[in-house]
Coordinates of C-alpha atoms in Angstrom, one line a residue:
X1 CA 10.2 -32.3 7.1
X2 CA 8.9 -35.8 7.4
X3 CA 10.5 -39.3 5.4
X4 CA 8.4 -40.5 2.8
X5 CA 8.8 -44.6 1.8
X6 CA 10.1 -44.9 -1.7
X7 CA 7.7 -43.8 -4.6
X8 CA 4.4 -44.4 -1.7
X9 CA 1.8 -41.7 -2.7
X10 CA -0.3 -40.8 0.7
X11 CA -3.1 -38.8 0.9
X12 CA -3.7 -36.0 4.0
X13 CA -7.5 -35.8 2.9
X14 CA -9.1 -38.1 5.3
X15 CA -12.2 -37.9 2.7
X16 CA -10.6 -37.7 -0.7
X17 CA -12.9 -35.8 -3.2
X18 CA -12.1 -37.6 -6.8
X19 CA -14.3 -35.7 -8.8
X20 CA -15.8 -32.6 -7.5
X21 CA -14.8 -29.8 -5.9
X22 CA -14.4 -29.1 -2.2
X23 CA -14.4 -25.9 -0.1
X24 CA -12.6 -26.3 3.4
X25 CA -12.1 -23.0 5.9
X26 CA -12.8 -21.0 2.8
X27 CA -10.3 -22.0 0.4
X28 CA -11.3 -24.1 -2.8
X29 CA -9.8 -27.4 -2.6
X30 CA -10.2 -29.1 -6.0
X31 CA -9.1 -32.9 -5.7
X32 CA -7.4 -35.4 -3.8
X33 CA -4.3 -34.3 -5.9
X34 CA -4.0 -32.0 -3.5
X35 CA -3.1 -33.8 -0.3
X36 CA -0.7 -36.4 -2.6
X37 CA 3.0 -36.2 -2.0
X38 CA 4.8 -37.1 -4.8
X39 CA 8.5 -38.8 -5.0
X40 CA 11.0 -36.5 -5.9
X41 CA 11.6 -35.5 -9.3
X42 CA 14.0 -37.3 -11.8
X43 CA 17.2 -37.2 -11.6
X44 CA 17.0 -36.9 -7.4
X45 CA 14.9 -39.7 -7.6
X46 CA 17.7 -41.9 -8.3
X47 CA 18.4 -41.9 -4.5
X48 CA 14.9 -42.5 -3.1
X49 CA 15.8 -43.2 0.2
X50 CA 17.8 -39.9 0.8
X51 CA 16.0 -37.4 -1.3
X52 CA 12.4 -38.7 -0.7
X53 CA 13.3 -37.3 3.0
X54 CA 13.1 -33.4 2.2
X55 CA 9.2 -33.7 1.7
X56 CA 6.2 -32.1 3.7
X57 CA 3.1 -33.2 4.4
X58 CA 1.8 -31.7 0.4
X59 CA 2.9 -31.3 -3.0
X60 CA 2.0 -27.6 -2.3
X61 CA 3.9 -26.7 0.7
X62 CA 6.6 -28.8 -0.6
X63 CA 7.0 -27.0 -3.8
X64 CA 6.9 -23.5 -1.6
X65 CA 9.6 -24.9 0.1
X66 CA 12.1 -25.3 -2.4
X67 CA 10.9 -22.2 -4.4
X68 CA 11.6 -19.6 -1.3
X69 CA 15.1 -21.3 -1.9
X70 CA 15.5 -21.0 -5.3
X71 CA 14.0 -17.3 -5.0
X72 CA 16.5 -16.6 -1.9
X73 CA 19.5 -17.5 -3.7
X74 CA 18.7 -15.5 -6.8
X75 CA 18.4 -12.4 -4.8
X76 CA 21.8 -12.8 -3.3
X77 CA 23.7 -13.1 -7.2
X78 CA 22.0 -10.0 -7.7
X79 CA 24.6 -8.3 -5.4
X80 CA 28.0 -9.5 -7.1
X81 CA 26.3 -8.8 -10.7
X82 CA 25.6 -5.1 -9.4
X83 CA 29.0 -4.5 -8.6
X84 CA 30.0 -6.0 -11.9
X85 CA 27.8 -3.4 -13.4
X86 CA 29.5 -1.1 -11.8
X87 CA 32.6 -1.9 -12.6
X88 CA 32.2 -1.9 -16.3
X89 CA 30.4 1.2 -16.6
X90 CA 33.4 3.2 -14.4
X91 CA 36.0 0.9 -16.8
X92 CA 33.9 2.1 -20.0
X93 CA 34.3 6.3 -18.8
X94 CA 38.2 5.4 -17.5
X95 CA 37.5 6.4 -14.1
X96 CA 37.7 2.8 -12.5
X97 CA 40.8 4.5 -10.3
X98 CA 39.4 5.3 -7.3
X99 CA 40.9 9.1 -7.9
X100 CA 39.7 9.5 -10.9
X101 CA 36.4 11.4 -10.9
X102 CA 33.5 9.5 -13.0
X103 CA 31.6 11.3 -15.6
X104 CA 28.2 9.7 -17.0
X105 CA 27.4 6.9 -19.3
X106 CA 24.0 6.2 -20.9
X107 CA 23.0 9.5 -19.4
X108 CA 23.7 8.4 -15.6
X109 CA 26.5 8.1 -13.4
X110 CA 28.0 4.4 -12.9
X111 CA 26.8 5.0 -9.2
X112 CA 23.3 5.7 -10.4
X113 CA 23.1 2.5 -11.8
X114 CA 22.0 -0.1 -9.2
X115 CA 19.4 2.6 -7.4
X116 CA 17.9 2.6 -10.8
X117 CA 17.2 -0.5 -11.9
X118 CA 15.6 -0.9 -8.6
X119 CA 13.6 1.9 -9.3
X120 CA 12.3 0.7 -12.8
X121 CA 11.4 -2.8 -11.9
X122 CA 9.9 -1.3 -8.9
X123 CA 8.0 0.8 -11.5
X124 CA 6.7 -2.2 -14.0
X125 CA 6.1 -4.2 -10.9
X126 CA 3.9 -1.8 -9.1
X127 CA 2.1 -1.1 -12.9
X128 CA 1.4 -4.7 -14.2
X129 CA 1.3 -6.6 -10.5
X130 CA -2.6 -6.1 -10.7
X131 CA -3.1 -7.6 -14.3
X132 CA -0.5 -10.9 -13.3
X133 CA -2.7 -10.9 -10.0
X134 CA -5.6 -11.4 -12.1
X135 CA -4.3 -13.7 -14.1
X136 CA -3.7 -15.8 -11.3
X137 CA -6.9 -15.2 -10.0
X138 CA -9.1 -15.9 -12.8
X139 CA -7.9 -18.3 -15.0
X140 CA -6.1 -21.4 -14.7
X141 CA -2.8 -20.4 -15.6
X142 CA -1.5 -19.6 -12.4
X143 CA 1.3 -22.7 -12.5
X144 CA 1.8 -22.1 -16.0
X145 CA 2.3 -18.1 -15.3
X146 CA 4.9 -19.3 -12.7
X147 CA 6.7 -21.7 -14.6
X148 CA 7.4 -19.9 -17.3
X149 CA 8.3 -16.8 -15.2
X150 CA 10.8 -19.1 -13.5
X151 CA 12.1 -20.4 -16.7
X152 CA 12.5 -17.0 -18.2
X153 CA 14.1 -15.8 -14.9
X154 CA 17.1 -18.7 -15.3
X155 CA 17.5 -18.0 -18.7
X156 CA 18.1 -14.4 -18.2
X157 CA 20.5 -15.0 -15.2
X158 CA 22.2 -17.6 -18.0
X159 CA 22.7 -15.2 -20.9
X160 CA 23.9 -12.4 -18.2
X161 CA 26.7 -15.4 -17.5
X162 CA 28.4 -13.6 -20.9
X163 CA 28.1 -9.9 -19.0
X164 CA 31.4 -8.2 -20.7
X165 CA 32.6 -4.9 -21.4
X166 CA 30.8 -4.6 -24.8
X167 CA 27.5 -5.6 -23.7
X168 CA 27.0 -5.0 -20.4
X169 CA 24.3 -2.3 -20.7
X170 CA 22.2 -4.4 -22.4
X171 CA 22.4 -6.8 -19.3
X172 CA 21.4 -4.0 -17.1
X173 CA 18.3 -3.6 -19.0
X174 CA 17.5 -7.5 -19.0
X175 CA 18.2 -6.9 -15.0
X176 CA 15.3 -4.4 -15.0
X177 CA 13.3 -7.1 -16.7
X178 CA 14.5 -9.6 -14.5
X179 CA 13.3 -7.7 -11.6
X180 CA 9.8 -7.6 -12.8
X181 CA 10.1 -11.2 -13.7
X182 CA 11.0 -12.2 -10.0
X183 CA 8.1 -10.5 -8.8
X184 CA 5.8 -12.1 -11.0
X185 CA 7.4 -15.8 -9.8
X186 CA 7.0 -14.6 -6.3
X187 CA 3.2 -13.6 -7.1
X188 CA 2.1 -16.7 -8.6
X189 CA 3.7 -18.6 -5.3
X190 CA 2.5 -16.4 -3.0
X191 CA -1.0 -17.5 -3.6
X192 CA -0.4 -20.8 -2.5
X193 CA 0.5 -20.1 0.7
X194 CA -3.5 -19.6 2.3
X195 CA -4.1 -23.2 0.8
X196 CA -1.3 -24.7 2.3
X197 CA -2.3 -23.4 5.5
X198 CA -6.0 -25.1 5.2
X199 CA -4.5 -28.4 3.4
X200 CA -1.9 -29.0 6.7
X201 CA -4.7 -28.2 8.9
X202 CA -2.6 -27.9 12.5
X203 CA -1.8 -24.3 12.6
X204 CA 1.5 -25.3 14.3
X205 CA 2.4 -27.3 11.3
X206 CA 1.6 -24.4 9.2
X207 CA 3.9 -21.5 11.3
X208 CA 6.6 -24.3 11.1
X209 CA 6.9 -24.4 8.0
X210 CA 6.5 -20.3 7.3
X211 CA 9.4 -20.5 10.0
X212 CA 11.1 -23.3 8.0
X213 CA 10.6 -21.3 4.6
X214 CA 12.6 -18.4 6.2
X215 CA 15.2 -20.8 7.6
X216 CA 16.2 -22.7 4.5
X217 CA 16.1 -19.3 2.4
X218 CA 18.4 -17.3 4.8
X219 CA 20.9 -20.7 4.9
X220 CA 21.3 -21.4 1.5
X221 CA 21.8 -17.1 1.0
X222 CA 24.8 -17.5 3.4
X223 CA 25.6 -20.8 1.8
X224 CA 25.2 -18.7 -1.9
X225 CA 27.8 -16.0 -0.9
X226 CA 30.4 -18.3 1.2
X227 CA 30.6 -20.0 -2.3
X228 CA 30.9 -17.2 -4.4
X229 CA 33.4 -15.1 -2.3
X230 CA 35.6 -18.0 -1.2
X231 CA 35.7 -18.7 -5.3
X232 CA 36.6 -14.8 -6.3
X233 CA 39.4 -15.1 -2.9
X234 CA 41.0 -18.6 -4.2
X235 CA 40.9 -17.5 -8.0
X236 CA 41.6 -13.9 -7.3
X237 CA 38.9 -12.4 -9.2
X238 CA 37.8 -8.8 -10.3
X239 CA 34.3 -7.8 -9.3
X240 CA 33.8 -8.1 -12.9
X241 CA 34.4 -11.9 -13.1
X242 CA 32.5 -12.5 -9.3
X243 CA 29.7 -11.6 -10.5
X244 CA 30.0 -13.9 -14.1
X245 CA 30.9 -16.6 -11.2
X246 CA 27.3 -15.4 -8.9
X247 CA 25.7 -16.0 -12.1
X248 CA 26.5 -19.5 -12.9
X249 CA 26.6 -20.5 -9.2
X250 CA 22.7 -19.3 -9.6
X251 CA 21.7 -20.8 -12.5
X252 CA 22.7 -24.4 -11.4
X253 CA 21.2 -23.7 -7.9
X254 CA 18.0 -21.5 -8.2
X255 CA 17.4 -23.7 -11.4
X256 CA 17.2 -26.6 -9.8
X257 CA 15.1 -25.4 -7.0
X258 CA 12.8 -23.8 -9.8
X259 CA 12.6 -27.3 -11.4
X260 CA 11.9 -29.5 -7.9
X261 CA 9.7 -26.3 -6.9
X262 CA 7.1 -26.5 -10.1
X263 CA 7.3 -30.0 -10.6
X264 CA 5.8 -30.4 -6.9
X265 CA 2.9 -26.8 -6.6
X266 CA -0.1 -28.2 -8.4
X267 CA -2.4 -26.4 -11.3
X268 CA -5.5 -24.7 -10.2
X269 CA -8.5 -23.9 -11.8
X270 CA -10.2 -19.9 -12.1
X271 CA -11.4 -19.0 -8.5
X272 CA -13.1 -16.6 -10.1
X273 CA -14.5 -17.2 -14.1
X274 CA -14.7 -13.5 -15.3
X275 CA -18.0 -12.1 -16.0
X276 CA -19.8 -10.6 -19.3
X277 CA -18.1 -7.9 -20.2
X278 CA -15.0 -7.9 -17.7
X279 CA -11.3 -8.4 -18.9
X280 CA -8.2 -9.5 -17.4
X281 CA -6.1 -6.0 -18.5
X282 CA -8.6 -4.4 -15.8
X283 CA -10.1 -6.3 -13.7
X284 CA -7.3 -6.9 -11.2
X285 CA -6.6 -2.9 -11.3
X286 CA -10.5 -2.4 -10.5
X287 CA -10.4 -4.8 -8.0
X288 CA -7.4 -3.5 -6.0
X289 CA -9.0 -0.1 -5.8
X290 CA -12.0 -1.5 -4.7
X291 CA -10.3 -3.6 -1.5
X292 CA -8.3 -0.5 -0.5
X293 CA -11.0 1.8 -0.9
X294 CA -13.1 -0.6 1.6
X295 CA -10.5 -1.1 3.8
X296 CA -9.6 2.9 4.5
X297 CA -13.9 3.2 5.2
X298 CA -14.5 0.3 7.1
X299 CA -11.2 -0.2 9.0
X300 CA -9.6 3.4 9.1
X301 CA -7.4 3.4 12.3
X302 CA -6.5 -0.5 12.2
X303 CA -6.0 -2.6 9.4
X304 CA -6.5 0.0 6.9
X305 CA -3.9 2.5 8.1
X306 CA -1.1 -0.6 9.0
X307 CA -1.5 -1.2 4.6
X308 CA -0.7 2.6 4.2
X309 CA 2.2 1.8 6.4
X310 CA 3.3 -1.3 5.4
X311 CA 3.8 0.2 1.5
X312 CA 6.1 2.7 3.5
X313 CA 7.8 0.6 5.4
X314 CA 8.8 -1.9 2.6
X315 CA 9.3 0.8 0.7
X316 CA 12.2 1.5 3.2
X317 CA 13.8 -1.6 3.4
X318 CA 13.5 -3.1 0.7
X319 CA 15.1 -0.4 -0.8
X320 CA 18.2 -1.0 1.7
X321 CA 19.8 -3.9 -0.3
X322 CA 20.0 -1.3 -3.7
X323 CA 21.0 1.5 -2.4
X324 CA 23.6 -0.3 0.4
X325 CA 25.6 -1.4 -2.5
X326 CA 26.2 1.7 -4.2
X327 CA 26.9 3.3 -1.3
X328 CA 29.6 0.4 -0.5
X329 CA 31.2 0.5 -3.2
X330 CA 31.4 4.1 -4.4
X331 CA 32.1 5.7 -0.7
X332 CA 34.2 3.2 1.1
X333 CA 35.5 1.5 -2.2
X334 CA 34.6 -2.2 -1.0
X335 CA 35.1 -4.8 -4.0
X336 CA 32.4 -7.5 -4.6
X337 CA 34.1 -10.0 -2.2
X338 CA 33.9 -7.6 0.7
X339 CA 30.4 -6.6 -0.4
X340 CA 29.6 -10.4 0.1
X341 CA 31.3 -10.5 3.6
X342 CA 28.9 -7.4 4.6
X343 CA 25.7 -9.0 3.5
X344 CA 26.8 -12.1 5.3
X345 CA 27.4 -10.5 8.1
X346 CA 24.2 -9.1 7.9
X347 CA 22.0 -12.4 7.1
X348 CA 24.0 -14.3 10.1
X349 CA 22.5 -11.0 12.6
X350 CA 18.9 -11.2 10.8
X351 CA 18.1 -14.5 13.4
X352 CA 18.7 -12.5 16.5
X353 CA 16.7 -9.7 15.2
X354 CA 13.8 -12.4 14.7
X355 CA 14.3 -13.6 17.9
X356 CA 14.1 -10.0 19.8
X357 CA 11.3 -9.2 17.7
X358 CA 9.2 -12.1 19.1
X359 CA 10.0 -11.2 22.8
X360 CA 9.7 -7.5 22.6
X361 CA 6.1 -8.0 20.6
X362 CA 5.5 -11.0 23.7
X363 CA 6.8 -8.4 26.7
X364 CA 4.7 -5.2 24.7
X365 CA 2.5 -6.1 21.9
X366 CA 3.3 -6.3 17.9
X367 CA 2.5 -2.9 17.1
X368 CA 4.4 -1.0 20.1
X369 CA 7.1 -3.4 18.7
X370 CA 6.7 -2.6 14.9
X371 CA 6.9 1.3 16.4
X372 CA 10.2 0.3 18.1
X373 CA 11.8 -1.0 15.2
X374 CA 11.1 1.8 13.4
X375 CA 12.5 4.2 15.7
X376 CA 15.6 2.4 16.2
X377 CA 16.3 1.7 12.3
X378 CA 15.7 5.5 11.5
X379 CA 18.4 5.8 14.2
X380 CA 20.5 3.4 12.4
X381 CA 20.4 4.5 9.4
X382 CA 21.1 8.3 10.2
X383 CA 24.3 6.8 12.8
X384 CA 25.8 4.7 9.6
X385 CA 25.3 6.7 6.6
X386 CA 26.8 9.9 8.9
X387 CA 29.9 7.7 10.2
X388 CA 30.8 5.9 7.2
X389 CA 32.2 8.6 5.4
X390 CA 35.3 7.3 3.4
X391 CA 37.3 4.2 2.9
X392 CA 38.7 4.7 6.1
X393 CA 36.0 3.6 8.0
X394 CA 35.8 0.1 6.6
X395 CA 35.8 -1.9 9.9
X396 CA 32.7 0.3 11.1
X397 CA 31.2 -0.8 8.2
X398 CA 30.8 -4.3 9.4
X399 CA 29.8 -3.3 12.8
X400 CA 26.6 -1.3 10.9
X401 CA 25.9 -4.1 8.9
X402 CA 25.5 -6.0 12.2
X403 CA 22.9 -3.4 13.4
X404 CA 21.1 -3.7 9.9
X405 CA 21.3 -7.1 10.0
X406 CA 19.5 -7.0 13.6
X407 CA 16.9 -4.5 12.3
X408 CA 16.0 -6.8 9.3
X409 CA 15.7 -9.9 11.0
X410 CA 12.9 -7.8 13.5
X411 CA 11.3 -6.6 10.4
X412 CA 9.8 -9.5 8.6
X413 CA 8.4 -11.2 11.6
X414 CA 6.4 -8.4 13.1
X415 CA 4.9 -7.3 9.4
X416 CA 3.5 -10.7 9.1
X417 CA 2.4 -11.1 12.8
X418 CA 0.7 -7.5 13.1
X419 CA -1.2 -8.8 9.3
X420 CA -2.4 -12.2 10.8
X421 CA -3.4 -10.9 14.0
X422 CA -5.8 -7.5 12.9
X423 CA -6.9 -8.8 9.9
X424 CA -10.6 -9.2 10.2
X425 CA -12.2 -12.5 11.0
X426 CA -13.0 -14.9 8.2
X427 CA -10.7 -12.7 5.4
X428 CA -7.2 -13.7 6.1
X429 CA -6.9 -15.6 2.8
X430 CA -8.8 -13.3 0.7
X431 CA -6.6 -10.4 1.8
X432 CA -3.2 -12.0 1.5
X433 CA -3.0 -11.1 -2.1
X434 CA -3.6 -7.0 -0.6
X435 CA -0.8 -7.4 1.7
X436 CA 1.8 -8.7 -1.2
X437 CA 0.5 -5.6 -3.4
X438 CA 0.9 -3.1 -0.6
X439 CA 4.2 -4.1 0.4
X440 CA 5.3 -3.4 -3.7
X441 CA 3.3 -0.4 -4.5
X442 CA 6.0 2.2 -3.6
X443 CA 9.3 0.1 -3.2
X444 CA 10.4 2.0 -6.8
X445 CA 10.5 5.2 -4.6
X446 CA 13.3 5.6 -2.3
X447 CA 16.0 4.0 -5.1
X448 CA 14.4 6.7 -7.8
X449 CA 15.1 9.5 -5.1
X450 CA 18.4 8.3 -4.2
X451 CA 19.1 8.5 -8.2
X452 CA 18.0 11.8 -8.4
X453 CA 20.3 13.3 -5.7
X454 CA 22.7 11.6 -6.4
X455 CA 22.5 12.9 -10.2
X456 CA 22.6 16.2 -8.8
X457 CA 25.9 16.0 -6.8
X458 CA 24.6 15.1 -3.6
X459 CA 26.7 13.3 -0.9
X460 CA 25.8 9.7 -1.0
X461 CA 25.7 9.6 3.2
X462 CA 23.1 11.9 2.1
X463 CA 21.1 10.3 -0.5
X464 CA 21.0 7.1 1.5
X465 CA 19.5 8.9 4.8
X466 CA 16.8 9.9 2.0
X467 CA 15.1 6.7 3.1
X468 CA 14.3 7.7 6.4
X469 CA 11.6 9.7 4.8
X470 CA 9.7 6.4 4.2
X471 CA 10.7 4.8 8.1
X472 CA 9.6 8.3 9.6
X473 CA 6.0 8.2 7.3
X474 CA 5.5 4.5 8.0
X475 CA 6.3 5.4 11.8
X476 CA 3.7 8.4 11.8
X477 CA 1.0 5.8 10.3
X478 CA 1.3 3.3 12.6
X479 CA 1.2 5.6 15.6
X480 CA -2.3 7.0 13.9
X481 CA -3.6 3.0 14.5
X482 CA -6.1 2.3 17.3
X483 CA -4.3 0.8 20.1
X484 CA -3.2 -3.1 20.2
X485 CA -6.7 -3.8 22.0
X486 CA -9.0 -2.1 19.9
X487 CA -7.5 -3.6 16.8
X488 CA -8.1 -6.4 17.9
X489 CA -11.5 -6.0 18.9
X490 CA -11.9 -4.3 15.4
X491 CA -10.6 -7.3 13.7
X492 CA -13.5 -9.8 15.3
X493 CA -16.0 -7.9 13.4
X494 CA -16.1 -8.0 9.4
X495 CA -17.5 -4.7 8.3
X496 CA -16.8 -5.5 4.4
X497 CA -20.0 -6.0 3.7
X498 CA -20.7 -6.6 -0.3
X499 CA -17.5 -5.8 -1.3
X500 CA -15.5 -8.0 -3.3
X501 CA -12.1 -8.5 -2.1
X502 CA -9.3 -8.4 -4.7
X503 CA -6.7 -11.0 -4.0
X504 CA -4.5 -13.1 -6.4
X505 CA -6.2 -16.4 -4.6
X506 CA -9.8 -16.4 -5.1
X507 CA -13.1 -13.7 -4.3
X508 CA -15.3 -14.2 -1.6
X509 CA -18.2 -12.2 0.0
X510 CA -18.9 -11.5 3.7
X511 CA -20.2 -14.9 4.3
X512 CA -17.2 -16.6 3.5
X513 CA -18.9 -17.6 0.1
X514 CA -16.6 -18.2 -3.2
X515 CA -17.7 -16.0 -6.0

C-alpha cells in the first residue's frame, strides 16, 4: 500500500488514452479512468492524511482490496448465525437438552439444517453462475450487478439482525438466498482481477497484492470472531443472541467495506456485444460447455484433467466449514463461542499451511504438492471425524482444528499456483472465469450427502468422512495429469484453435484477439 497526497489524482498510464479504447497484454483497457486513484470516499475522507494511506497503485485493485474484506468477514458471521439456527430449531421441537433426542422440523432434523442450506445455494449457484457470468461478460452492468448484489447481501444480513424464535425459518431460507447472492458479489469481482494484473504491470506488484488480498481477509476474519466471541463471553450470551450480535458486527463492517469497495472498481463496457440472435439466459451456459469441451480435447492429461479435479477438490473443502459446524455442535455440544475459538484456531494455522505449501511445491513441484495435500487431508479427516466421538473429546477438537487449519492454508496457494503455471500461453485471463466456475460446479454435493445420511440415522463421524469421496476423486485426477514437465511443456503451446473461450471477463480467439 502506497500514501497518496490529499485529494491528488495520478495516473499509472504513462500514455493516457482519453477517448478510445486501448488493448494492453490482451485485456481491454477503456480510459485513463483506469490508472486514476481516487481519494477515499466520504465520510473517511474527512481524515485525508490517514485514510488516503490504504490505497494501491488503481482504483481497481483498490476496490478488490477492501471487497476480499468485506467478503471475508461476511463468511465468518455465517458461523455464529448457523448455530443460532440451530438453536432455535432444537428450542422449537423441545430437544435443546442435550439428552433429549431431536425429532424433525420443516421436514429435517435441526442438524440437517446448515449442510443444507449449503447444499441449495450450492445448487442456484452452480445453475444461474453461467447466466450472471454472462451478464458480466456482455453487457455493461458488471459494477452495477455487483453493487446491487452487495447491497442486497447487507440488507439481508440486516433484516436476519431480527432472527427469533418465530421467524427463524424464514431467515434460513433468506440464508440460502444469501448464499447465491455472495457468489454472484464474488463473480462480478473476480473479473477484475486479470485487469488489475495488466493495469500494475510488475508481476511482483501484482502477487503482492493477491498475497495482500489473502492477508487482510484472514486478519480481519480473526479480527471478526475475537469481537464477536469476546462480546457473547462479557455479556454472557446464548448462541441464539451471538449470532443476532455476528450479524450486526457484519453489517457495520462488511458494509462499509462494500461501500469503499464499489465506490473505488470502475464500470466497464460489453467485452463481448452479443450477436443476432444470441441471449444472455444462454449464452454463458453455451459458452461454458464449449471451454470445457475444448479443454478435455485439446489439453486431456494437464490443464483439462486439473479442472475435473479442481471441482472435486473445492467440492471437499469448501464443504468443510458447513458441515464442521454441525458436527461441532451436535456431537461434541460446543456453543457458538467455542465454535468461534475453533475456527480461530484454524485461521491462525492456515499461514503455516501457506508457508509449507510454498516450500514443499519449491523442494518437489506444485502438483506432487497438490497430491500431498490431498493425501494428508484425507488422513485428517478420517483421524478427526473417528476420534472425536463425544463431548468428551473437546480438547482434541482444537488440536484437529489445528491440522485443518494447516491443510487449508496449503490448499488455496497451490490451486492457484498449479492454474497460473499450466495454463496455456496467452489464455490466463480468458480462462480465469473457467477456473471460478469449476471450483463451484459441485461444491452443493458433499453438504447434500452429508444431509441425506444424516436423515437416515447415520453417525455424523460418518457422514462427515463422506467428503473424503471428493479428496480421494480429486486425488485420482490429479495423479491421471501428465507429469510436472510435460505440463508445462503442454502449456507453451495453445492448441484452442477457433474456439471461443467462455469467461466472465471478455472473449478472445487464438491470436489473442478481442471478439
Amino acid at each position: 500500500m502506497g500514501p497518496r497526497n490529499g485529494g491528488e489524482q495520478k495516473s499509472l498510464s504513462s500514455h493516457p488514452q482519453n477517448d478510445r479504447d486501448n488493448s494492453r497484454n490482451g485485456i481491454l483497457v477503456e480510459d485513463e479512468h483506469d490508472f486514476v486513484v481516487k481519494p477515499c470516499p466520504s465520510p473517511f475522507n474527512l481524515c485525508v492524511g490517514k485514510f488516503n494511506q490504504f490505497r494501491l497503485e488503481t482504483d481497481d485493485a483498490t476496490g478488490w482490496l477492501y471487497n476480499a474484506i468485506a467478503g471475508s468477514t461476511a463468511i465468518m458471521s455465517n458461523i455464529f448465525l448457523s448455530t443460532a439456527f440451530i438453536t432455535l430449531a432444537e428450542r422449537e421441537l423441545g430437544c435443546e437438552d442435550d439428552n433429549v433426542e431431536c425429532g424433525k422440523v420443516h421436514g429435517f432434523k435441526p442438524s440437517s439444517l446448515i449442510s443444507m442450506i449449503g447444499a441449495a445455494s450450492g445448487v442456484i449457484s452452480a445453475f444461474f453462475l453461467p447466466y450472471m457470468g454472462a451478464v458480466v461478460d456482455h453487457s455493461r452492468h458488471r459494477r452495477s450487478l455487483g453493487m446491487y448484489a452487495s447491497l442486497a447481501f447487507i440488507v439481508i444480513q440486516a433484516i436476519q439482525i431480527g432472527t427469533m424464535q418465530w421467524n427463524w425459518f424464514f431467515m434460513v431460507i433468506l440464508q440460502v438466498v444469501n448464499g447465491f447472492v455472495y457468489q454472484v458479489i464474488d463473480l462480478s469481482v473476480f473479473a477484475y482481477l486479470p485487469e488489475i494484473g495488466a493495469q500494475v504491470k510488475k508481476r511482483e506488484t501484482f502477487t503482492w497484492y493477491n498475497s495482500l488480498f489473502s492477508i487482510t481477509g484472514f486478519a480481519h476474519q480473526a479480527g471478526f470472531l475475537i469481537i464477536v466471541v469476546g462480546i457473547g463471553l462479557a455479556c454472557h450470551l446464548d448462541d441464539h443472541r451471538i449470532g443476532q450480535v455476528g450479524q450486526f458486527v457484519d453489517v457495520i463492517v462488511s458494509g462499509g467495506y462494500f461501500y469503499i469497495s464499489w465506490y473505488y472498481l470502475t464500470e466497464r463496457k460489453a467485452r463481448r456485444p452479443l450477436k443476432e440472435g444470441e441471449s444472455l439466459a444462454v449464452v454463458g451456459f453455451k459458452q461454458t460447455f464449449k471451454t470445457g469441451k475444448g479443454l478435455i480435447s485439446q489439453y486431456p492429461r494437464s490443464i483439462g484433467l486439473y479442472f475435473l479435479g479442481l471441482a472435486f477438490s473445492s467440492a471437499a473443502v469448501d464443504s468443510l466449514s458447513s458441515v464442521s459446524v454441525t458436527f461441532f455442535n451436535e456431537v461434541l455440544k460446543f456453543d457458538a463461542a467455542q465454535i468461534g475459538l475453533i475456527f480461530l484456531i484454524t485461521l491462525m494455522f492456515t499461514l503455516p499451511g501457506a508457508y509449507f505449501a510454498f516450500w514443499l511445491a519449491t523442494k518437489t513441484n506444485p502438483l506432487v504438492a497438490m497430491k500431498i495435500f490431498l493425501a494428508t487431508v484425507f488422513c485428517v479427516n478420517f483421524v478427526s471425524f473417528s476420534l472425536l466421538t463425544d463431548p468428551s473429546k473437546a480438547i482434541e477438537a482444537y488440536f484437529c482444528s489445528i491440522a485443518w487449519g494447516f491443510c487449508l492454508g496449503m490448499y488455496y496457494p497451490l490451486m492457484k499456483i498449479i492454474f497460473s503455471t499450466i495454463v496455456p500461453r496467452g489464455q490466463e485471463a480468458e480462462l480465469a472465469g473457467f477456473f471460478k466456475y469449476s471450483s463451484q460446479i459441485i461444491v452443493w454435493l458433499p453438504p447434500l450427502i452429508f444431509t441425506v445420511m444424516n436423515e437416515k440415522g447415520v453417525n455424523l463421524s460418518l457422514a462427515g468422512m463422506s467428503i473424503n469421496i471428493f479428496v480421494f476423486v480429486a486425488l485420482i485426477l490429479y495423479s491421471g495429469m501428465l507429469p510436472w514437465d510435460q505440463c508445462l511443456e503442454d502449456a507453451k503451446v495453445n492448441r484452442m484453435s477457433s474456439i471461443e473461450l467462455r469467461c466472465d471477463n471478455f472473449v478472445v480467439n487464438e491470436e489473442g484477439e478481442l471478439l
